[in-house]
Amino acid sequence: MFLIIGLSGFISTHAQSQFKVIAFFTGKNDLAHISFVGEANKRFPEMAKNNNFTYDTTSNWNNLNANFLADYQVVLFLDTRPETPEQREAFQKYMENGGGWLGFHFSAFALTPSAYPQNWDWYHNAFLGSGQYKSNTWRPTSAILKVEDSKSPVTRGLSKTFKASPNEWYRWEKDLKANPDIRVLLSIDPASFPLGTGPKQHEIWHSGYYPVVWTNKKYRMVYMNMGHNDIDYENKTNQELSFTFDNPAQNELILNTLLWLGKAKK
């Protein structure tokens, strides 16, 4: 009798969930990315509980197939990307059929030659629109972010500018602002400059336009450049010095995005 009641309660809870999220991750590359993955898999379940959606995780990228994805309205890439042709084809079809996607930081990385070459044109050029990675700031530092599109449900309720958590900020090969399919939602505010501390001078940005959150109008998707925590590499302690989710405004941005993606399933 107890088992039946318990199972009934479980089914009822999940049946009432607004939508289901599945987060894919690798969690093996760069301590800063591993730190973010661990943090995300701790904080997203709390967010899900308080906002009536379900959050599941998997490090098995072979789960990126039609049967598995059919149970989920939103897919997250916490760090890396799918690598096999089968995984990539399944993800593209999922997005073309109206699925939702939120990607963080390294999930958009591509650099030829590297361990993550640009060998997926649809994803990096058509879907993300960013092309290859070009450079980054260092050390991970906070930046003032500027809302570019206040009418988007993703930016609803945010101040015109807010201070982000420390992050390694990326610059991209392609001009996202010139792409008619891309809608830039947030960029780095000029008040952030100089951004980065070096020690290499090219790792400090003094000017320029840098999108950090955007969507492709052809899909239900959002990419966020955030997702690289600050780690004490220099003193070789590998201590975590910052956390992405220790930021109410940034958390509101992430929650807005998930709620929009979860309710937008065609």
C-alpha angles and dihedrals in degrees: 000000000000092000092051093051092047093050091046091054091050093052092047093052093051093042089058095050113115092222144335127249126199119195119203118201142162101198096190105094122081121350090242091059092043089052091053092048091052091047093047093050089053099043102039094062088055090050090048093051092051095045104039103249133115123245121198131170138206136178090192105099090189085076085074092099135115097257094050095042093050089079095056135070096192132039123198127199104201098182122340136026137241115278110188123081091238094053092046094048091050092051094048091051091047091055094043088053093056104271121152126241137187119184129188133210109297093031088082096045118122129157129164115241102029139089085280106044124181096260099135110074097178093055102040101032108026103025103033095021091206101102115197129354112261108181145325143216121254139233102033104259139167119264133196107243123207123211107234097181115033092176094065117103086228093065098035112137095010123128117250087255133013138172115256127211117266110287144160102250120214132217119205139217097235131057102245092189090062094053111095091205094056123083111194109214102177134013137176110280115230088238086076094069128144087044118186132021103234130184081206112059094222088060090065116078118210100173143353142091117284122178112207103173125033145149134214109232092215092063143036095252144122129190121201122191091209118102109095115104122203113259129188097242095146096064091037093235092116087211116164107247100179142017128215095218095052088093123086096200092049091047090053089053091051093046092048088053095050093047091049094047093045094053095042099069109135 
